[in-house]
Coordinates of C-alpha atoms in Angstrom, one line a residue:
M1 CA 0.0 0.0 0.0
A2 CA 1.4 3.4 -1.0
T3 CA 2.5 5.8 1.6
L4 CA 3.2 9.5 1.3
S5 CA 6.8 10.7 1.3
F6 CA 8.0 14.3 1.3
N7 CA 10.1 15.2 -1.6
S8 CA 13.0 16.5 0.5
T9 CA 15.1 17.5 -2.5
R10 CA 13.6 20.9 -2.3
I11 CA 14.6 21.4 1.3
K12 CA 17.8 23.5 1.6
S13 CA 20.6 23.3 4.1
P14 CA 21.0 26.1 6.6
A15 CA 24.3 26.8 4.9
L16 CA 22.5 28.1 1.8
K17 CA 21.6 31.6 2.3
S18 CA 20.2 33.6 -0.5
H19 CA -19.3 4.2 -8.2
K20 CA -21.8 1.9 -7.0
P21 CA -24.8 3.8 -5.6
I22 CA -25.8 3.9 -1.9
S23 CA -29.5 3.6 -1.9
K24 CA -31.7 6.1 0.0
S25 CA -28.8 8.3 0.8
H26 CA -29.4 12.0 0.9
F27 CA -27.6 15.3 1.1
L28 CA -28.3 17.6 4.0
T29 CA -31.2 19.6 2.6
K30 CA -34.6 20.4 4.0
S31 CA -36.1 17.7 1.8
C32 CA -35.3 14.1 2.6
N33 CA -35.2 10.9 0.7
I34 CA -33.4 12.4 -2.3
S35 CA -32.6 9.6 -4.8
F36 CA -29.1 8.6 -5.4
L37 CA -27.8 9.3 -8.9
F38 CA -24.7 8.2 -10.7
S39 CA -23.0 9.7 -13.7
S40 CA -21.8 7.3 -16.3
K41 CA -20.2 10.0 -18.3
N42 CA -17.7 11.5 -16.0
Y43 CA -17.1 8.9 -13.3
Q44 CA -16.6 5.2 -13.0
Q45 CA -18.7 3.1 -10.7
L46 CA -17.2 2.0 -7.5
H47 CA -16.8 -1.7 -7.6
F48 CA -14.3 -1.8 -4.7
K49 CA -12.0 -4.8 -4.1
P50 CA -9.5 -5.2 -1.2
N51 CA -6.7 -4.4 -3.6
S52 CA -8.5 -2.3 -6.2
I53 CA -5.5 0.1 -6.3
S54 CA -2.3 -1.8 -6.8
E55 CA 0.9 -1.0 -5.1
S56 CA 2.6 -0.4 -8.5
S57 CA 0.0 2.1 -9.6
V58 CA 0.8 4.5 -6.8
S59 CA 4.4 4.8 -6.0
V60 CA 6.7 7.0 -4.0
P61 CA 10.2 8.0 -5.0
K62 CA 12.9 6.4 -2.9
E63 CA 14.7 8.8 -0.6
A64 CA 18.2 9.8 -1.5
E65 CA 20.9 8.2 0.6
F66 CA 21.9 10.4 3.4
D67 CA 25.5 11.1 4.2
D68 CA 25.9 11.6 8.0
S69 CA 29.0 13.7 7.4
E70 CA 26.9 16.3 5.7
E71 CA 24.0 16.5 8.1
D72 CA 22.7 19.9 8.9
D73 CA 23.5 21.5 12.2
P74 CA 20.3 21.2 14.2
T75 CA 21.0 24.5 15.9
S76 CA 21.4 26.5 12.7
E77 CA 18.7 28.6 11.1
L78 CA 17.7 28.8 7.5
S79 CA 17.1 31.8 5.2
Y80 CA 16.7 30.8 1.6
L81 CA 15.1 32.1 -1.6
D82 CA 15.4 30.1 -4.9
S83 CA 17.5 32.2 -7.2
E84 CA 15.4 31.1 -10.2
T85 CA 12.2 32.4 -8.6
D86 CA 10.8 35.9 -9.2
P87 CA 10.6 37.3 -5.7
S88 CA 7.5 39.3 -6.6
S89 CA 5.6 36.1 -7.5
I90 CA 5.7 34.9 -3.9
T91 CA 2.6 36.5 -2.5
E92 CA 1.3 33.8 -0.2
W93 CA 3.2 32.3 2.8
E94 CA 2.6 29.3 5.0
L95 CA 3.6 29.9 8.6
D96 CA 4.0 28.1 11.9
F97 CA 5.0 29.7 15.2
C98 CA 5.1 27.2 18.0
S99 CA 7.2 25.5 20.6
R100 CA 9.4 22.5 19.7
P101 CA 10.3 19.4 21.7
M102 CA 13.7 21.0 22.6
L103 CA 15.0 22.8 25.6
D104 CA 17.4 25.8 25.7
I105 CA 20.2 26.3 28.2
R106 CA 17.6 27.6 30.7
G107 CA 15.7 24.4 30.5
K108 CA 12.8 26.1 28.8
K109 CA 11.1 25.0 25.6
I110 CA 12.5 26.6 22.4
W111 CA 10.0 28.2 20.1
E112 CA 10.5 28.3 16.3
L113 CA 9.1 30.3 13.4
V114 CA 8.9 28.3 10.2
V115 CA 7.9 30.1 7.0
C116 CA 7.7 28.8 3.4
D117 CA 5.6 29.2 0.2
S118 CA 3.7 26.3 -1.4
S119 CA 6.5 25.5 -3.7
L120 CA 9.3 25.8 -1.1
S121 CA 11.0 28.5 -3.2
L122 CA 11.0 30.5 0.1
Q123 CA 12.3 28.8 3.2
Y124 CA 12.9 30.4 6.5
T125 CA 13.4 29.2 10.1
K126 CA 14.3 31.1 13.3
Y127 CA 14.5 30.0 17.0
F128 CA 13.1 32.1 19.8
P129 CA 13.1 31.9 23.6
N130 CA 9.7 31.4 25.2
N131 CA 9.7 34.8 26.9
V132 CA 9.4 36.8 23.6
I133 CA 6.4 35.1 22.1
N134 CA 3.9 37.8 21.0
S135 CA 2.5 39.6 17.9
I136 CA 5.3 42.2 18.0
T137 CA 8.0 39.6 17.7
L138 CA 6.2 37.9 14.9
K139 CA 5.5 41.1 13.0
D140 CA 9.1 42.1 13.2
A141 CA 10.2 38.7 12.0
I142 CA 7.9 38.9 9.0
V143 CA 9.3 42.3 8.1
S144 CA 12.9 40.9 8.5
I145 CA 12.1 38.0 6.1
S146 CA 10.8 40.4 3.5
E147 CA 13.8 42.7 3.8
D148 CA 16.5 40.0 4.1
L149 CA 15.3 37.9 1.2
G150 CA 14.0 40.7 -1.0
V151 CA 10.5 39.4 -1.2
P152 CA 7.3 41.5 -0.8
I153 CA 5.2 41.5 2.3
P154 CA 2.8 38.7 1.5
E155 CA -0.9 39.2 0.6
K156 CA -1.9 36.1 2.5
V157 CA -0.5 34.0 5.3
R158 CA -1.9 30.5 5.9
F159 CA -1.5 28.9 9.4
F160 CA -2.9 25.7 10.9
R161 CA -2.8 26.1 14.7
S162 CA -6.0 27.6 16.2
Q163 CA -4.2 28.4 19.5
M164 CA -1.9 30.9 17.7
Q165 CA -4.7 32.6 15.8
T166 CA -4.8 35.7 18.0
I167 CA -1.0 36.4 17.7
I168 CA -0.8 35.6 14.0
T169 CA -3.9 37.5 13.1
K170 CA -2.8 40.6 15.0
A171 CA 0.7 40.6 13.5
C172 CA -0.6 40.1 10.0
K173 CA -3.3 42.7 10.2
E174 CA -0.8 45.3 11.4
L175 CA 1.1 44.7 8.2
G176 CA -1.9 44.6 5.9
I177 CA -1.7 40.9 5.4
K178 CA -4.8 38.6 5.2
P179 CA -4.5 35.8 7.8
V180 CA -6.0 32.5 6.5
P181 CA -6.6 29.8 9.0
S182 CA -6.2 26.6 7.0
K183 CA -5.0 23.0 7.0
R184 CA -4.2 23.4 3.3
C185 CA -0.6 24.3 4.4
L186 CA 0.6 21.0 3.0
S187 CA 4.1 22.1 2.1
L188 CA 4.5 23.4 5.6
L189 CA 3.0 20.4 7.3
L190 CA 5.2 18.0 5.4
W191 CA 8.3 20.1 6.0
L192 CA 7.7 20.1 9.7
E193 CA 7.4 16.3 9.7
E194 CA 10.7 16.2 7.8
R195 CA 12.3 18.7 10.2
Y196 CA 11.2 16.6 13.2
E197 CA 13.3 13.6 11.9
T198 CA 16.3 15.5 10.5
I199 CA 16.6 18.5 12.8
Y200 CA 14.6 18.4 16.1
M201 CA 15.5 14.8 17.0
R202 CA 19.2 15.6 16.6
H203 CA 19.1 18.9 18.6
P204 CA 21.1 18.7 21.9
G205 CA 18.0 19.8 23.8
F206 CA 15.6 17.3 22.2
Q207 CA 13.1 15.9 24.6
K208 CA 12.0 12.4 23.5
G209 CA 8.3 11.7 24.3
S210 CA 7.5 15.4 24.8
K211 CA 3.9 16.2 24.0
T212 CA 2.9 18.9 21.5
L213 CA 2.2 22.1 23.4
L214 CA -0.4 23.2 20.8
A215 CA -2.2 20.1 19.7
L216 CA -4.4 20.3 16.6
D217 CA -8.2 20.4 17.2
N218 CA -10.6 17.8 16.0
P219 CA -14.0 19.0 17.2
F220 CA -17.4 17.4 17.0
P221 CA -18.9 18.0 13.6
M222 CA -21.5 20.8 13.3
E223 CA -24.7 21.2 11.3
L224 CA -24.0 22.3 7.7
P225 CA -24.9 26.0 7.0
E226 CA -27.8 26.4 4.6
N227 CA -25.8 28.1 1.9
L228 CA -23.7 25.0 1.6
F229 CA -26.6 22.6 1.0
G230 CA -26.5 20.4 -2.1
E231 CA -29.2 18.3 -3.6
K232 CA -27.6 15.0 -4.6
W233 CA -24.3 13.3 -4.0
A234 CA -22.4 10.2 -5.0
F235 CA -19.3 8.3 -4.2
V236 CA -17.3 8.3 -7.5
Q237 CA -13.8 7.7 -8.8
L238 CA -11.8 9.1 -11.7
P239 CA -8.6 8.0 -13.4
F240 CA -5.8 10.2 -12.2
S241 CA -5.3 11.4 -15.8
A242 CA -8.8 12.9 -15.7
V243 CA -8.2 14.4 -12.3
R244 CA -5.1 16.1 -13.6
E245 CA -7.1 17.5 -16.5
E246 CA -9.7 18.9 -14.2
I247 CA -6.9 20.6 -12.1
S248 CA -5.1 22.0 -15.1
S249 CA -8.4 23.5 -16.4
L250 CA -9.3 25.4 -13.2
D251 CA -7.8 28.7 -14.5
K252 CA -8.7 28.2 -18.1
R253 CA -12.4 27.6 -17.6
F254 CA -12.6 29.8 -14.5
V255 CA -13.7 26.9 -12.4
F256 CA -13.7 27.2 -8.6
G257 CA -11.4 24.9 -6.7
A258 CA -7.8 24.1 -5.9
G259 CA -5.1 21.6 -6.8
L260 CA -2.0 20.2 -5.2
D261 CA 1.7 20.0 -6.0
L262 CA 2.1 16.2 -6.2
D263 CA 5.7 16.5 -7.1
L264 CA 6.5 18.3 -3.9
L265 CA 4.4 15.8 -1.9
G266 CA 6.6 13.1 -3.3
I267 CA 3.8 10.9 -4.6
E268 CA 3.7 9.5 -8.1
V269 CA 0.4 8.3 -9.4
D270 CA -0.1 6.3 -12.6
D271 CA -2.6 7.9 -15.1
K272 CA -4.9 4.8 -14.8
T273 CA -5.0 4.8 -11.0
L274 CA -8.6 5.4 -9.9
I275 CA -8.8 8.3 -7.4
P276 CA -11.8 8.3 -5.0
G277 CA -14.0 11.3 -4.8
L278 CA -17.3 12.8 -3.9
A279 CA -19.6 14.4 -6.6
V280 CA -22.2 16.9 -5.4
A281 CA -25.0 18.2 -7.6
S282 CA -27.0 21.3 -7.1
S283 CA -29.3 23.5 -9.2
R284 CA -27.4 26.4 -7.8
A285 CA -24.0 24.9 -8.4
K286 CA -22.1 28.1 -9.1
P287 CA -23.1 29.9 -5.9
L288 CA -22.4 26.7 -4.0
A289 CA -19.0 26.4 -5.5
A290 CA -18.2 30.0 -4.8
W291 CA -19.1 29.6 -1.2
M292 CA -17.0 26.5 -0.9
N293 CA -14.1 28.3 -2.5
G294 CA -13.8 30.6 0.4
L295 CA -13.7 27.9 3.0
E296 CA -10.2 26.4 2.6
V297 CA -11.6 22.9 2.0
C298 CA -9.3 20.3 3.5
S299 CA -10.8 16.9 3.3
V300 CA -13.9 14.7 3.1
E301 CA -14.3 11.7 5.5
A302 CA -16.8 8.9 5.6
D303 CA -17.8 8.4 9.2
T304 CA -19.3 5.0 9.3
A305 CA -20.2 5.2 13.0
R306 CA -22.5 8.2 12.4
A307 CA -23.5 7.1 8.8
C308 CA -22.5 10.5 7.4
L309 CA -19.8 12.4 5.5
I310 CA -17.7 14.9 7.3
L311 CA -16.4 18.0 5.5
S312 CA -13.3 19.6 7.1
V313 CA -12.6 23.2 6.3
G314 CA -10.3 25.9 7.7
I315 CA -8.3 24.9 10.8
S316 CA -10.8 23.0 12.9
T317 CA -14.3 23.4 11.4
R318 CA -16.0 20.1 10.7
Y319 CA -19.5 19.8 9.1
V320 CA -21.9 16.9 8.7
Y321 CA -21.9 17.3 5.0
A322 CA -24.3 14.5 4.0
T323 CA -26.0 11.4 5.6
Y324 CA -27.1 8.0 4.4
K325 CA -29.3 5.2 5.8
K326 CA -27.0 2.9 7.7
S327 CA -27.0 -0.7 6.6
P328 CA -24.3 -3.4 6.1
I329 CA -24.2 -2.5 2.4
T330 CA -23.8 1.3 2.9
T331 CA -21.3 0.8 5.7
S332 CA -19.3 -1.5 3.4
E333 CA -19.3 1.1 0.6
A334 CA -18.2 3.9 2.9
E335 CA -15.4 1.7 4.3
A336 CA -14.3 0.8 0.8
W337 CA -14.2 4.5 -0.2
E338 CA -12.0 5.3 2.8
A339 CA -9.8 2.3 2.0
A340 CA -9.4 3.5 -1.6
K341 CA -8.5 6.9 -0.3
K342 CA -5.9 5.4 2.0
A343 CA -4.4 3.3 -0.8
C344 CA -3.9 6.6 -2.7
G345 CA -1.9 8.1 0.1
G346 CA -5.0 10.1 1.3
L347 CA -5.6 11.6 -2.1
H348 CA -9.2 12.3 -3.0
F349 CA -11.4 15.0 -4.6
L350 CA -14.6 17.0 -4.2
A351 CA -16.5 17.9 -7.4
I352 CA -19.5 20.2 -7.6
Q353 CA -21.8 20.0 -10.7
D354 CA -25.1 21.3 -12.0
D355 CA -26.1 17.6 -12.4
L356 CA -24.4 14.3 -11.7
D357 CA -24.8 13.4 -15.4
S358 CA -23.0 16.6 -16.5
D359 CA -19.7 16.4 -18.4
D360 CA -18.4 19.5 -16.6
C361 CA -17.6 20.6 -13.1
V362 CA -18.3 24.0 -11.6
G363 CA -16.0 23.4 -8.7
F364 CA -13.2 20.8 -8.3
W365 CA -10.9 20.4 -5.3
L366 CA -8.0 17.9 -5.1
L367 CA -7.7 17.0 -1.4
L368 CA -5.3 15.1 0.8
D369 CA -5.7 13.5 4.2
L370 CA -2.6 14.1 6.3
P371 CA -1.9 13.1 9.8
P372 CA -1.1 15.9 12.2
P373 CA 2.6 16.8 12.4
P374 CA 4.6 15.4 15.3
V375 CA 5.3 18.9 16.6

C-alpha cells in the first residue's frame, strides 16, 4: 500500500543563504429521501475490491541516501530564496509559530518560526526563547524575512494552529496581510514532519516523548450552513489522468477549486489509477462552489459510525456534509471508499456540478488527508 513521502530534494541546508450507488442516501437539505444518482459519463462506478488500487499504480520515490558527514547543524537557522524564482511572485506564505520538543540552556522550551511558500521556493526558520512570544516579535520577523530575502510582504499567510490565531492575526493585520486559518498548508505540514526527523531529534536539547504544546483540534462536527446545501451526492472515482485534466483547467475555464503540487508531496500516481472522490450536484452549483471556494476545503471523510460524510474546512471546522441510511451495504461502501483513499496516500477529490450526469464541473478540489505533524 502506498505511503506519502515528502520530496525533500527541495529542502535546503541552513548553509545556503540567499461508483456503486448507496440507496436512500441524501444530502443535507430540507427535503429528505433524495434519490441517489450516478454519472456514467464522468465517473466510474465504485466496484471496490480489497486491492483495487495496486501497489505499482501509486508509487513513492525512494529517498536519497543520506550522508551523515553532511548532516545539517540542528541549531542552525535557515534563510533561503530560490535564485530562479521571481521574488514578486511569492505573494502567499505558510507559517508556523510554535514551541518545539527541545529545551534551551535555561531548561525552557524553544520556540520556532517556520515560513515557506507552497513551492518551497521560500524557506525560513528562526528560533526564539519562550519569553518573547507575542505579535510584535512575529510582526518584526515577517518584516525581516521580507527585507533580508527581498520578497514583498505577502498578501496572505496561511496557518494551521488555532491556538496561535490571535497572535498571528494581529501581526498580519498590522502589516496589511490577510491571515488565512487553513490546514491546506501541505508544504509546511510535510516540511515540519521532515524537520522533526532530521533537525529536532538531533538537537542537543531534544526531549523524547515530549507532547505537542499546541495540539491540533478535531472538534465534533456541526450542522451544515444552509448556503452549503447540495441536492444530490455520489461516491465516485476518476482515473488520475482525468483528475489532472480537471486541475489544469481550473484557471482556463474559470472553475472554482484548488489543486496540489504532487511532485512536492513526493507521490507518483499512474494515469490509470482510480482516485476516489465525492460528486455533489445542485441546481445552484455556481453559488455553492463560490461559497465552498472561500472555506479552505481540507478533506472529506466517511464516518461509518454516524453514517455520514464529514467536510473539514479551515483549521478545525467540521460539518456533517451528508448522511445516508445505515446498513451493512452502505457501511461497506463507505469503508471501501475510505480504503481506496488510504491506498492513494490520502488523495481524493470533491466535485460540484449542475447535475451528476453533467460532463463539466463547476468546482473541483483535489484533497489530501494528512496526519497531524509530530510537533
